[in-house]
Short mmCIF file of C-alpha atoms in Angstrom, two decimals:
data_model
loop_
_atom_site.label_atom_id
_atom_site.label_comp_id
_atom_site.label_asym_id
_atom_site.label_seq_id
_atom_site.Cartn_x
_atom_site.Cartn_y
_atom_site.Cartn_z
CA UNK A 1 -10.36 -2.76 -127.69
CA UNK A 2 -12.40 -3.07 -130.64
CA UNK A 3 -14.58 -6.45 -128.63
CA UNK A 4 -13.15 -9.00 -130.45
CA UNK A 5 -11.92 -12.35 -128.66
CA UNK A 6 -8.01 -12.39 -128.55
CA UNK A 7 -7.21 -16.14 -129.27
CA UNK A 8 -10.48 -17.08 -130.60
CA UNK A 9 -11.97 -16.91 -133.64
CA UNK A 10 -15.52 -18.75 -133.31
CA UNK A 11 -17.36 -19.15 -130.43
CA UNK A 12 -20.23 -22.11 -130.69
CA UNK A 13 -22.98 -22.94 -128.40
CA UNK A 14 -21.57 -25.82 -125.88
CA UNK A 15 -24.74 -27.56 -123.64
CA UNK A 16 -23.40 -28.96 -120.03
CA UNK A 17 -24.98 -31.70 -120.89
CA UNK A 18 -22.30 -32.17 -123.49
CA UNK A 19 -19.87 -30.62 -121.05
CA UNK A 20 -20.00 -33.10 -119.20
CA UNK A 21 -20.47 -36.17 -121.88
CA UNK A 22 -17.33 -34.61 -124.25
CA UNK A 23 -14.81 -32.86 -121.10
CA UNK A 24 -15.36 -34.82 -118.21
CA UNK A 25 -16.47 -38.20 -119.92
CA UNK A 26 -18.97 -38.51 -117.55
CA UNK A 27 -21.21 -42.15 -118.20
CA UNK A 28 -24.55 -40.79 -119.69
CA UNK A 29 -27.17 -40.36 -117.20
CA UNK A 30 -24.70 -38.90 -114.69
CA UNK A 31 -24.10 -36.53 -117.43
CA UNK A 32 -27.41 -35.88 -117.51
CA UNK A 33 -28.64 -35.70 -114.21
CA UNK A 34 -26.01 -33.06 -113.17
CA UNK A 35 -26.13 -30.89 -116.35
CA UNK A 36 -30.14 -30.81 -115.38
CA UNK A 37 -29.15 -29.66 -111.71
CA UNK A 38 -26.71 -27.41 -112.97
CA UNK A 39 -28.90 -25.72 -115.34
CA UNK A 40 -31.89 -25.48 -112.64
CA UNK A 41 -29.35 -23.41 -110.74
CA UNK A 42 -27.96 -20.59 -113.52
CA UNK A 43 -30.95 -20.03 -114.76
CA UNK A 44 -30.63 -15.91 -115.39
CA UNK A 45 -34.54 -15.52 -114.25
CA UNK A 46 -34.43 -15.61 -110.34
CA UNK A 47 -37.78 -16.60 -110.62
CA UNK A 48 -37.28 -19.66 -112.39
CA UNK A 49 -33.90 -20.45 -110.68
CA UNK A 50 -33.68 -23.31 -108.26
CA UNK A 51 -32.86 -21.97 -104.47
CA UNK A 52 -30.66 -23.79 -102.40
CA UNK A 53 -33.37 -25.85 -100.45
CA UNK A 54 -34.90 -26.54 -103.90
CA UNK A 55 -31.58 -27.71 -105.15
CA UNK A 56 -30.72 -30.47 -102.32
CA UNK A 57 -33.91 -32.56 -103.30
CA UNK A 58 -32.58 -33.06 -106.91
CA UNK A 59 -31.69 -37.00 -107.29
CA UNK A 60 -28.50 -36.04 -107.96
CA UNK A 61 -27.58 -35.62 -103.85
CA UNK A 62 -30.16 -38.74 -103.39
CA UNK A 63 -27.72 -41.13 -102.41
CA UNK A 64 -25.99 -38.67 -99.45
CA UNK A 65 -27.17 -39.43 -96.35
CA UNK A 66 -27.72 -36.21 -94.75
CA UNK A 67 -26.11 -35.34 -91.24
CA UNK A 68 -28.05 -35.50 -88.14
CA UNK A 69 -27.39 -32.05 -86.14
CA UNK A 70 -24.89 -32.27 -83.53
CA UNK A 71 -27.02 -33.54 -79.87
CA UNK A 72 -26.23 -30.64 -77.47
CA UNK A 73 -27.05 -31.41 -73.46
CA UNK A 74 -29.55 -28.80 -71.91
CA UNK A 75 -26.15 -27.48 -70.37
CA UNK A 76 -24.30 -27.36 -73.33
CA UNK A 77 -26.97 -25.23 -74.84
CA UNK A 78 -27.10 -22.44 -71.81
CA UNK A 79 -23.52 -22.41 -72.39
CA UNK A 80 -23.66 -21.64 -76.21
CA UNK A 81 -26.23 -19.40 -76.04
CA UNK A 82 -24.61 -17.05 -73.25
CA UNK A 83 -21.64 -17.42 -75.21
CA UNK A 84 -23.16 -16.00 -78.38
CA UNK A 85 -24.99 -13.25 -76.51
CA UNK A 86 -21.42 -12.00 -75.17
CA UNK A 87 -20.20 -12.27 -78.99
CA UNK A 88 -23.29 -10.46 -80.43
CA UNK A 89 -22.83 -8.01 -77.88
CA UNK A 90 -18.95 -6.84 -78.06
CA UNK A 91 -18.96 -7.07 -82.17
CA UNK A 92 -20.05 -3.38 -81.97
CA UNK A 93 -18.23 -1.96 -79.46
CA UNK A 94 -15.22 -4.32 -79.46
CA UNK A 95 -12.09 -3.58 -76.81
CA UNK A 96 -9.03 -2.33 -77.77
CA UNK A 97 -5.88 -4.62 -77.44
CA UNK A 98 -1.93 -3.62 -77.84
CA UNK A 99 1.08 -5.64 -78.94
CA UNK A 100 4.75 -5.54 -77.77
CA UNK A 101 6.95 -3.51 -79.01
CA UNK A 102 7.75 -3.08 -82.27
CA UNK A 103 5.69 -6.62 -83.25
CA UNK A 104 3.43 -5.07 -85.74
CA UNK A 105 3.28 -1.78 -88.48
CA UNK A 106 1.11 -1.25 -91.32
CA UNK A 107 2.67 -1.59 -94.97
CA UNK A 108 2.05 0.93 -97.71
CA UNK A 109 -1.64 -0.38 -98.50
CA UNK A 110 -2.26 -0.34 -94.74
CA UNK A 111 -2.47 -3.90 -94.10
CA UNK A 112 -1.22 -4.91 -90.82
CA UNK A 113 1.60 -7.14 -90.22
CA UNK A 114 3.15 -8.64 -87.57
CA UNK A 115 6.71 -10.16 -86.64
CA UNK A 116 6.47 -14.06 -86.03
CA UNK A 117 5.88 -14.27 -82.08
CA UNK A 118 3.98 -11.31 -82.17
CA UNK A 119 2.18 -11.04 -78.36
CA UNK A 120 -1.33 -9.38 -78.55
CA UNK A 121 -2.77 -8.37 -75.13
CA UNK A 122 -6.28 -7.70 -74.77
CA UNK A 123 -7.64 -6.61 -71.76
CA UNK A 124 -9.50 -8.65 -69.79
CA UNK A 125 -8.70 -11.60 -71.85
CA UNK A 126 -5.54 -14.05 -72.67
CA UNK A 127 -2.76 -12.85 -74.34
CA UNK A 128 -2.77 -14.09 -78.32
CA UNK A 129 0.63 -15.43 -79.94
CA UNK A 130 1.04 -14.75 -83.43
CA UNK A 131 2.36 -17.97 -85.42
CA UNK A 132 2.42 -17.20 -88.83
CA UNK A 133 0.46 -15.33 -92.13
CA UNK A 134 -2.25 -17.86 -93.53
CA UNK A 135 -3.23 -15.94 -96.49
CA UNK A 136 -4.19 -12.19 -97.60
CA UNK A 137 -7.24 -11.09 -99.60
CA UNK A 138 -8.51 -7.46 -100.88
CA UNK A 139 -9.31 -6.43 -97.68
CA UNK A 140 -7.65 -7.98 -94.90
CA UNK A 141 -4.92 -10.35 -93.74
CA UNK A 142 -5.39 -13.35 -92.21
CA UNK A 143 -2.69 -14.98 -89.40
CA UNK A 144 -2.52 -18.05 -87.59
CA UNK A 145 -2.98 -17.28 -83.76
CA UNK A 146 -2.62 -19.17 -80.19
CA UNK A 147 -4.41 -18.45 -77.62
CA UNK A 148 -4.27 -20.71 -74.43
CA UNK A 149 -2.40 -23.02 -76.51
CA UNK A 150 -5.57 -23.09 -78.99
CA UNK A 151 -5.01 -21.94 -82.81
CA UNK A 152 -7.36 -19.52 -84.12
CA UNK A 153 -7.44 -17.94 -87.84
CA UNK A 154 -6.77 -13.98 -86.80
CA UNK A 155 -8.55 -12.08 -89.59
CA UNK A 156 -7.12 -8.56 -89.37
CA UNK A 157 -8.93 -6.04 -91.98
CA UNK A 158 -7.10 -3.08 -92.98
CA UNK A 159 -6.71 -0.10 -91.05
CA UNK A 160 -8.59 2.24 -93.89
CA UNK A 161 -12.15 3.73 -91.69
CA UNK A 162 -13.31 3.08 -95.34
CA UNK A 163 -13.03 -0.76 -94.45
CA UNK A 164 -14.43 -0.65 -90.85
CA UNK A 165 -17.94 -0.66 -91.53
CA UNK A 166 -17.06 -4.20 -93.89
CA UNK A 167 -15.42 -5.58 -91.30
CA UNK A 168 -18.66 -4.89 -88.88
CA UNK A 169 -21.13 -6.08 -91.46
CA UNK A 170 -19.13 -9.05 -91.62
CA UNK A 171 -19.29 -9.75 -87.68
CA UNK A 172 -23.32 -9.10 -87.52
CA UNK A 173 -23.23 -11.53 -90.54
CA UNK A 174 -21.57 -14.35 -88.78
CA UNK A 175 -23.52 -13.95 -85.84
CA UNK A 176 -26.69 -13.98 -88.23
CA UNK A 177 -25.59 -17.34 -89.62
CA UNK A 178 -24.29 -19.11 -86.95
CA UNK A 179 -25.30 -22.41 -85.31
CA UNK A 180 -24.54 -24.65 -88.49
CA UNK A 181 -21.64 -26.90 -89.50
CA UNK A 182 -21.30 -26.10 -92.78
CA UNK A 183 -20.66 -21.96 -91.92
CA UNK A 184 -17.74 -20.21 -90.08
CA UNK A 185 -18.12 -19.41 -86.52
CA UNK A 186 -16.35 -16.92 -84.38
CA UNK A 187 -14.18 -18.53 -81.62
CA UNK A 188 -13.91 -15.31 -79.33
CA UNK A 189 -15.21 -11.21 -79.55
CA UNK A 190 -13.95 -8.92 -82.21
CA UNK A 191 -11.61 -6.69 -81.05
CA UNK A 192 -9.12 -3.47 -82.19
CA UNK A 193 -5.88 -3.16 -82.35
CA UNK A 194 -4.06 -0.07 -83.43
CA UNK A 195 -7.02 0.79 -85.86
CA UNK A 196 -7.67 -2.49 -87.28
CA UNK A 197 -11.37 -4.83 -86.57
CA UNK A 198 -10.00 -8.28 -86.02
CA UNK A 199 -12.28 -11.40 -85.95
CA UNK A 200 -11.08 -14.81 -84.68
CA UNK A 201 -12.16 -17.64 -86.41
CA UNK A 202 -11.54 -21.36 -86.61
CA UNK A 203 -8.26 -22.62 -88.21
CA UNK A 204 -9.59 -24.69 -91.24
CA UNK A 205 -7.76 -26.71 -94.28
CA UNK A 206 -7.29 -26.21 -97.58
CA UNK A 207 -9.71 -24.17 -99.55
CA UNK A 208 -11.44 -25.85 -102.70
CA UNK A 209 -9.58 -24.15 -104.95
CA UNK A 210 -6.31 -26.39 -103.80
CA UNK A 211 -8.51 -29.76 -103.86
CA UNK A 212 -9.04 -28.83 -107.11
CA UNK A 213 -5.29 -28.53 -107.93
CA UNK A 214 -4.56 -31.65 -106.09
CA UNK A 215 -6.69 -33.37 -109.25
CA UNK A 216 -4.60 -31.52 -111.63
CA UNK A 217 -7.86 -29.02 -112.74
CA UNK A 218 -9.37 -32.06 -113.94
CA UNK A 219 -12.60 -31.62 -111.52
CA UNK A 220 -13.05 -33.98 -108.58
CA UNK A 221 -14.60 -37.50 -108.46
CA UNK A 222 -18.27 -37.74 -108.01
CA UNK A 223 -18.69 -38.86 -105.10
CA UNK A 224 -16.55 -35.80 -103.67
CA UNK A 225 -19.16 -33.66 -105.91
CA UNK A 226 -22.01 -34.99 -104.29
CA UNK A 227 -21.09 -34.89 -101.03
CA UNK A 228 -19.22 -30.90 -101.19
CA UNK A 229 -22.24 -29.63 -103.11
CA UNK A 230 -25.15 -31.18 -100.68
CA UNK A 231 -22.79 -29.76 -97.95
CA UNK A 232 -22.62 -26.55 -99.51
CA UNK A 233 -25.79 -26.09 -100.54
CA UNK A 234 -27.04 -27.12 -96.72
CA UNK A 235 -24.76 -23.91 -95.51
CA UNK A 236 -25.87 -21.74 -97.91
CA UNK A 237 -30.10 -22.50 -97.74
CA UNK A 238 -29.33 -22.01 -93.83
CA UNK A 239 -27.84 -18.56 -94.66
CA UNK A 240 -30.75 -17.60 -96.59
CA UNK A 241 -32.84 -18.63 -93.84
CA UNK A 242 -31.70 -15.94 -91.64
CA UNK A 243 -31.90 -13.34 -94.54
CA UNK A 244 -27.98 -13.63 -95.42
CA UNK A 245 -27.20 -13.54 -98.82
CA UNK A 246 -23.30 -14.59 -99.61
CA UNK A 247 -22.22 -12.35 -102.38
CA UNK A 248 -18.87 -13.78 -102.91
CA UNK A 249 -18.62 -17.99 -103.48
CA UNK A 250 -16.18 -19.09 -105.33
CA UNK A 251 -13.45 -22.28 -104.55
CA UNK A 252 -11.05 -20.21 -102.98
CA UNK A 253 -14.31 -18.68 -100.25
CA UNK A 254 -15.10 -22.87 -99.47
CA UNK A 255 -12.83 -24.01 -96.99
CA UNK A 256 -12.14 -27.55 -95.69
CA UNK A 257 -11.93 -29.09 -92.24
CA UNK A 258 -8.25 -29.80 -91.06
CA UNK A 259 -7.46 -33.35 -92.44
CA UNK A 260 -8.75 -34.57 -95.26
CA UNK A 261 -10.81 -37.11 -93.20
CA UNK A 262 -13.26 -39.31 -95.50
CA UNK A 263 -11.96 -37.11 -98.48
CA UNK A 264 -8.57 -38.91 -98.05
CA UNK A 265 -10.06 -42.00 -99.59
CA UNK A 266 -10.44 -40.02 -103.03
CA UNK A 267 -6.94 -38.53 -102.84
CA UNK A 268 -4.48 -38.83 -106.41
CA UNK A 269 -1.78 -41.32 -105.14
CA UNK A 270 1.59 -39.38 -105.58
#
């Protein structure tokens, strides 16, 4: 109440550099190579802050190899692009779909819920088979799906109005950034169901928030920095490139492909 610090009594200035050195134990150089990336990128002054393109020609990523973009046949591309169009086209006036019974109700904060094996018909479209609840957030609930024997991530915002117009913005924003590996993409068109926008989106892994916790807090190994950051920071300079700005990153926003894949190689050994 009175602004003082609870359980401390002297606060002292703490450089990453020394972070880094002192914490982590990093060997020197590393310690200061990332503390100089690091510090390129807080900087308060958005004029002297280091962007996201700027950021992925420090030395510190020089030893990733970065991905070549996926080859697409002429086909392919037709097929991705009238697929897109449809999406860009229904995320504003999406259809309205129904479920059985008594398989879903709003709680007391209206966010929706559903009974496992929960049948979702939308019309014109196959039926969607609810599985299970993957997670909840401020806004919305999120449920694993199957559709045509495919799993999607159902992200169901809550039936508010207040929270329609987020759950729009959201849409137009995916659409904005698609075409890149590193950034969520919409499997199928948005639709309604009993008041409620719902996206489908790609079942993914664990978030980074769990890798973290797999290492105990301790941060991850290097190499897993360098190759999550020049990932990230590849996503995010695309994003900016289409005039999206992501207001929200944090470790629980960054999620991970299903398997751990070449991360497995890093894993603690129980």
């Amino acid at each position: 109440a009175n602004g003082n610090l609870r359980n401390i009594d002297t606060l002292r200035f703490w450089p990453m550099r020394d972070v880094l050195l002192q914490k982590y134990r990093l060997p020197k150089e590393l310690a200061e190579q990332l503390a100089d990336l690091l510090d390129s990128m807080l900087q308060l002054d958005p004029a002297e802050r280091a962007t996201a393109k700027e950021a992925l020609r420090h030395p510190f990523f020089a030893e990733i190899a970065t991905s070549p973009a996926p080859h697409l046949s002429p086909s392919a591309r037709r097929r991705l692009r009238r697929r897109r169009s449809r999406l860009s086209a229904s995320i504003d006036h999406p259809v309205h779909a129904t479920v059985d019974g008594d398989g879903m109700h709003d709680d007391a904060e209206g966010f929706a819920r559903f009974g496992v094996g929960a049948m979702i018909r939308i019309p014109g479209r196959s039926n969607i088979r609810v599985v299970r609840l993957l997670g909840e957030g401020g806004f919305s609930t999120v449920w694993e799906a199957k559709s045509n024997g495919r799993s999607c991530a159902l992200k169901v915002q809550k039936s508010d109005g207040r929270y329609y117009d987020v759950a729009l913005d959201e849409a137009r924003m995916l659409m904005m950034s698609a075409s890149h590996p590193g950034v969520l993409e919409m499997v199928d068109a948005p639709f309604i169901i009993e008041g409620h926008y719902c996206l489908m989106l790609p079942v993914c892994g664990a978030n980074l928030l769990s890798l973290n916790a797999s290492f105990g807090y301790q941060g991850l190994p290097i190499p897993v920095v360098r190759r999550l950051g020049k990932e990230m920071l590849q996503a995010v300079a695309h994003i900016h490139g289409r005039g999206v700005i992501h207001t929200d990153l944090k470790l629980e926003n960054i999620l991970l492909p299903s398997g751990l894949g070449w991360l497995s190689r890093f894993m603690p050994k129980d």
